[in-house]
């Protein structure tokens, strides 16, 4: 499933080909995504894209008088292909721009293509989203303040998109390892010092994933395969029973909120 780093790498990959260019066409082959693609997208031709922003896992194409809101869902990918490229079975939406097509492929159709004329921050899908972990506003003090009074385990707190967006299962496990915090630690009991360490670890983990994905940026243009979703060499994620790369203790797995958590009982207290 595309996580925040994949979406950010997508944004960086497509933005240079979109910004400042005029949309020439919009083609809907199958509009039955998570929500129906609105008819309004057929009126996009002639609009200039001013910016490609991201909020959580939503991509926001600023068209001046409104925003095209894109989400990759469970299996979606966006790429730029030549105009003559024949669509595959799962290529449900194309945006013609600058002599190319921005093509959405989404086999499971949990993605979204929506149009809004209200400020994106007020959109019903976006207004409840938590803080951006890579923003300057997110730091140890903010994380400490956010967790006060919360009894939930820190792993589950990190994955709650209403508090912090985009820290998916892999990144939550990896960040807690880097910060040497046990995933079952009660959020509200995290000290200021450990909050600072955790906020830094989250940024480090997400940035490293974005960097790893950045090396596959060229894949966003001209190729027709699936983009290289990247998984970095993990410290703990998916490594149950293997030795910790730091201390040699066997990595353990537990289930929290129906999601697998991986941690090192030697390093994480
Ligand atoms: Zn360890």
Coordinates of C-alpha atoms and ligand atoms in Angstrom, one line a residue, residues 177 244 246-247 264 266-267, ligand 1:
X177 CA 13.1 1.1 17.4
X244 CA 18.6 -7.3 16.3
X246 CA 22.2 -3.5 17.2
X247 CA 22.3 -5.9 20.2
X264 CA 13.6 -5.6 20.0
X266 CA 16.8 -5.7 24.3
X267 CA 16.8 -2.2 22.8
Ligands
LIG1 ZN1 18.3 -4.7 20.0

